[in-house]
C-alpha positions as semicolon CSV with decimal commas, in nm:
position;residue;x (nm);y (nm);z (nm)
1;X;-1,297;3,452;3,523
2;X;-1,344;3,154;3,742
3;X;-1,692;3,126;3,651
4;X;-1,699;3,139;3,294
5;X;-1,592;2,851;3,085
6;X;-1,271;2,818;2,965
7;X;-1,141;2,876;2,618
8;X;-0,812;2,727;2,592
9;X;-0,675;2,825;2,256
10;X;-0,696;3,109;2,037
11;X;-0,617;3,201;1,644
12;X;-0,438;3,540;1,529
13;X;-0,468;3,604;1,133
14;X;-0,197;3,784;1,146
15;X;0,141;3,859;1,334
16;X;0,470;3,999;1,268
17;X;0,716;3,724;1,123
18;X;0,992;3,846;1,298
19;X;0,800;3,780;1,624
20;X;0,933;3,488;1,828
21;X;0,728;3,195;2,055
22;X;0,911;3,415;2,381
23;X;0,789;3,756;2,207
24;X;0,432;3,671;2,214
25;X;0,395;3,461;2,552
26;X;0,597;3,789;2,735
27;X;0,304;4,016;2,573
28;X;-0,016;3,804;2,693
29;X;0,138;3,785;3,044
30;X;0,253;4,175;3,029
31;X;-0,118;4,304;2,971
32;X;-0,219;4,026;3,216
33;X;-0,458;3,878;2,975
34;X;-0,346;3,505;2,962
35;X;-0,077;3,277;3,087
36;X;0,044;3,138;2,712
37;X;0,182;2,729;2,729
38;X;0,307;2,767;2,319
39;X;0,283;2,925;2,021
40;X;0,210;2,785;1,696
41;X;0,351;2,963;1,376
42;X;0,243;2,900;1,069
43;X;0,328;3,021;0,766
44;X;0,120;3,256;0,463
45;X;0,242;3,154;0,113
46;X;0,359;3,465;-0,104
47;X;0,373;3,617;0,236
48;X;0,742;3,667;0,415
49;X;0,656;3,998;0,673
50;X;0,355;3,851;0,832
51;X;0,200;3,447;0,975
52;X;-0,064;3,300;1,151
53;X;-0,045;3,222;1,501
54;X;-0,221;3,009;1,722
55;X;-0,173;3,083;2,142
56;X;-0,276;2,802;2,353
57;X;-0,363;2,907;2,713
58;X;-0,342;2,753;3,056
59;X;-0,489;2,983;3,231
60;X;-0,687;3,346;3,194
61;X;-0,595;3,623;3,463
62;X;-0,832;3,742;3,705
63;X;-0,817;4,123;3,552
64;X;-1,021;4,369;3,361
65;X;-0,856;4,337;3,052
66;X;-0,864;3,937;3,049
67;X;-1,224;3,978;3,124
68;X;-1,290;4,220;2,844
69;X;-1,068;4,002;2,607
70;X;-1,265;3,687;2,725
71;X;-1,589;3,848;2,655
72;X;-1,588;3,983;2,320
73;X;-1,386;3,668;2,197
74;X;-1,712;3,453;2,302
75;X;-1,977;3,713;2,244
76;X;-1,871;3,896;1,963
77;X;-1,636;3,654;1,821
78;X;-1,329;3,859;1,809
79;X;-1,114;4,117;1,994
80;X;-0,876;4,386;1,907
81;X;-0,545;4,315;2,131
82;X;-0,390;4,686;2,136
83;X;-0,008;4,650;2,206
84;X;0,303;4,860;2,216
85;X;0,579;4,787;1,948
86;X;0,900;4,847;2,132
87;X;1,077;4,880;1,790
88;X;0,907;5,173;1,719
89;X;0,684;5,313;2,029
90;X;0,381;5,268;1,854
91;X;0,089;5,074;1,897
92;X;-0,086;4,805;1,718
93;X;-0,306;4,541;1,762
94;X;-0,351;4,184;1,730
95;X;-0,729;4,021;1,623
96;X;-0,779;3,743;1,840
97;X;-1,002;3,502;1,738
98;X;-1,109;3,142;1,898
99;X;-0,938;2,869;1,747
100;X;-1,215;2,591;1,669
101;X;-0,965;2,311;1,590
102;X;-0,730;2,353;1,855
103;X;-0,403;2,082;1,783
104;X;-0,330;1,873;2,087
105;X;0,032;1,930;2,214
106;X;0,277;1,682;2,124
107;X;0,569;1,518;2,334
108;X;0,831;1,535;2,042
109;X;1,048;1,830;1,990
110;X;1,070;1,951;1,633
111;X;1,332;1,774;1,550
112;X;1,189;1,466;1,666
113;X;0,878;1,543;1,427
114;X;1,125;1,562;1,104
115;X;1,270;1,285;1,163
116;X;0,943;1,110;1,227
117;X;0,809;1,257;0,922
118;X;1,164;1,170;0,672
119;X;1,101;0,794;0,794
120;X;0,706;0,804;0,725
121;X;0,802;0,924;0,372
122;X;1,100;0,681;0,335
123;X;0,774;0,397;0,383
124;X;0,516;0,557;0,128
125;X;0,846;0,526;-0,115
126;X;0,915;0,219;-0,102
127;X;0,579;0,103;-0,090
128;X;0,515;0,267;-0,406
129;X;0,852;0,116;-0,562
130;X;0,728;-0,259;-0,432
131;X;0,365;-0,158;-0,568
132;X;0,514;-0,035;-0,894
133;X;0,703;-0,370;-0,942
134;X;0,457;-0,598;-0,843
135;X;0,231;-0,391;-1,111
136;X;0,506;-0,478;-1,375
137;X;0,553;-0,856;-1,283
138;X;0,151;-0,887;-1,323
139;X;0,130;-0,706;-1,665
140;X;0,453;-0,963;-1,749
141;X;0,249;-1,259;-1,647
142;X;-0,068;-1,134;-1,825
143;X;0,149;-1,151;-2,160
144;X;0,316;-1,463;-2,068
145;X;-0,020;-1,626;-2,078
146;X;-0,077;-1,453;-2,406
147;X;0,180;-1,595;-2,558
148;X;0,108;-1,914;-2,443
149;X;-0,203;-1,958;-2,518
150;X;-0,128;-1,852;-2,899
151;X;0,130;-2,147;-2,862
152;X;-0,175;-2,363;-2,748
153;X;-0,391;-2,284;-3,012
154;X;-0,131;-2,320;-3,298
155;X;-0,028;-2,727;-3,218
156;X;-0,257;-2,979;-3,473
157;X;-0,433;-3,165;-3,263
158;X;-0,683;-3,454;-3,364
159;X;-0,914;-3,705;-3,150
160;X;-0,802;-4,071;-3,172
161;X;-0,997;-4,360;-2,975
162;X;-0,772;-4,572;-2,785
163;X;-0,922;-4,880;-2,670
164;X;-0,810;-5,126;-2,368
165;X;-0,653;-5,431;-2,508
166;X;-0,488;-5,598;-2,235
167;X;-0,620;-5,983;-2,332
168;X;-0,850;-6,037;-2,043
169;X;-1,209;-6,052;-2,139
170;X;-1,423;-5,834;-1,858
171;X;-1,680;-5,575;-1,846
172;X;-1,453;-5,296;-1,873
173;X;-1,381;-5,377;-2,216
174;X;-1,659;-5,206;-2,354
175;X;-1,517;-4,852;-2,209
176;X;-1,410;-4,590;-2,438
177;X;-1,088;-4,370;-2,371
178;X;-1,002;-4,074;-2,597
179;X;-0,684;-3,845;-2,640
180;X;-0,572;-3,559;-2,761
181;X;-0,255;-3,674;-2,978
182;X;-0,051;-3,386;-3,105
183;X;0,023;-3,496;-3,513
184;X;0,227;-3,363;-3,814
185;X;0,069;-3,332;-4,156
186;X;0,254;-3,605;-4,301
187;X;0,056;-3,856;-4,045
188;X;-0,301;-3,774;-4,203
189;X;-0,232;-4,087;-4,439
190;X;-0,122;-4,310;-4,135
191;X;-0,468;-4,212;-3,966
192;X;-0,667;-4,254;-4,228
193;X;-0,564;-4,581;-4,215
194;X;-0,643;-4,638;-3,921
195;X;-0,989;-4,522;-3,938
196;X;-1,017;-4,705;-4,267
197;X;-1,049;-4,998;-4,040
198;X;-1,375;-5,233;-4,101
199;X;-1,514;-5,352;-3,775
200;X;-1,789;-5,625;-3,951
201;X;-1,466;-5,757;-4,240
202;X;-1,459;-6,107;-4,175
203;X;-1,053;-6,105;-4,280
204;X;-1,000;-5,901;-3,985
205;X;-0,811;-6,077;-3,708
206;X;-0,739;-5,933;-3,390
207;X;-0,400;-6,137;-3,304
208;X;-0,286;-6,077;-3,676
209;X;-0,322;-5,691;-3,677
210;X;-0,174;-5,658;-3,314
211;X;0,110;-5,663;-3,414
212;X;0,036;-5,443;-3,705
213;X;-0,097;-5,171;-3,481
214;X;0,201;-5,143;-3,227
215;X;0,417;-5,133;-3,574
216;X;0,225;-4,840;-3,707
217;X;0,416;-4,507;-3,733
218;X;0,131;-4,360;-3,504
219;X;0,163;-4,597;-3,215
220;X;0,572;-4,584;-3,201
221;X;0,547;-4,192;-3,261
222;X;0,333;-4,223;-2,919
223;X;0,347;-4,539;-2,742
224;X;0,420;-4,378;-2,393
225;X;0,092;-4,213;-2,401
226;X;-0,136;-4,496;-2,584
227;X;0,032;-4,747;-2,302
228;X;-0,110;-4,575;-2,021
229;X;-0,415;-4,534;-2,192
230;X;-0,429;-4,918;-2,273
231;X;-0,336;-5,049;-1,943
């Protein structure tokens, strides 16, 4: 055996379930086949008498029926293991197979690996709670801004010129300001007045209708906002 490559794991379709790890490892070394590390188990669904198992090896013995095992596993791709039952002096036989995607042996115990795997599945849960709220407080926002922007879109608005009067003649008093200045229906009169205004009406004096305009309904209704427009 030392000069064939070594094959270090190896898969059985099927085995008695009531077989144990100890069971299997005892039967390898008793036909002097293989020295068995461990035993994986795993279970058939709809199947309670019978499991797969999959025997990783340190080492193959130096004997006939290691060799013969050995061979046929790589040549022929399988090998009929002939054993004794002690339960019921018979024989029977275990297909061995090579395991092409042996698992690496781990360092935790099985109960190690369950509670590894109850705190992995305690974080997927409440990362799915946190992604399920933040989900919620999105689609809250989205309809939020909905409703606001039906708000928006109900208000009256009209565009009023404001101009700068602040008394000092300069070249900034040609510049133009406009606002957005939210109105009721019963100011349409008040504007209209406003815009009724002649420019080129030789009665029209600035100083008289100064005071005029800061006395209008409109300019008191919104002083705060013509001011700082006007300054």
């Amino acid at each position: 055996m030392s000069n064939m490559s070594p094959m270090t794991s190896i898969y059985i379709p099927f085995v008695d379930s009531r077989l144990t790890e100890k069971d299997v490892i005892n039967t390898f070394d008793y036909y002097n086949i293989c020295n068995v590390s461990r035993v994986d188990f795993v279970e058939i669904p709809e199947k309670t008498n019978v499991c797969h198992a999959f025997i990783h090896v340190n080492n193959w013995y130096n004997s006939n029926n290691a060799s013969i095992a050995f061979w046929d596993i790589t040549n022929k791709g399988s090998y009929k293991f002939y054993y004794s039952q002690s339960q019921s002096n018979s024989n029977a036989f275990w297909l061995l197979l090579p395991n092409k995607n042996p698992i690496p042996k781990t360092k935790l115990n099985i109960h190690q690996l369950a509670v590894m795997i109850s705190e992995i599945e305690k974080k997927i849960a409440d990362q799915q709670a946190e992604m399920d709220n933040m989900r919620k407080r999105i689609a809250d926002l989205e309809l939020t801004s909905i409703y606001v922007a039906d708000k928006v879109d109900s208000v009256p608005t009209r565009t009023h010129t404001l101009w700068k009067n602040d008394g000092v003649e300069d070249k900034n008093d040609d510049i133009w300001n406009t606002a957005f200045i939210r109105v009721d229906d019963d100011d349409d009169d008040d504007i209209d007045d406003i815009d009724d205004i002649d420019d080129d009406d030789d009665d029209y004096d600035d100083d008289d209708y100064d005071g005029d305009f800061q006395s209008h309904s409109l300019y008191s209704k919104n002083k705060s906002l013509i001011d700082a427009f006007c300054k």
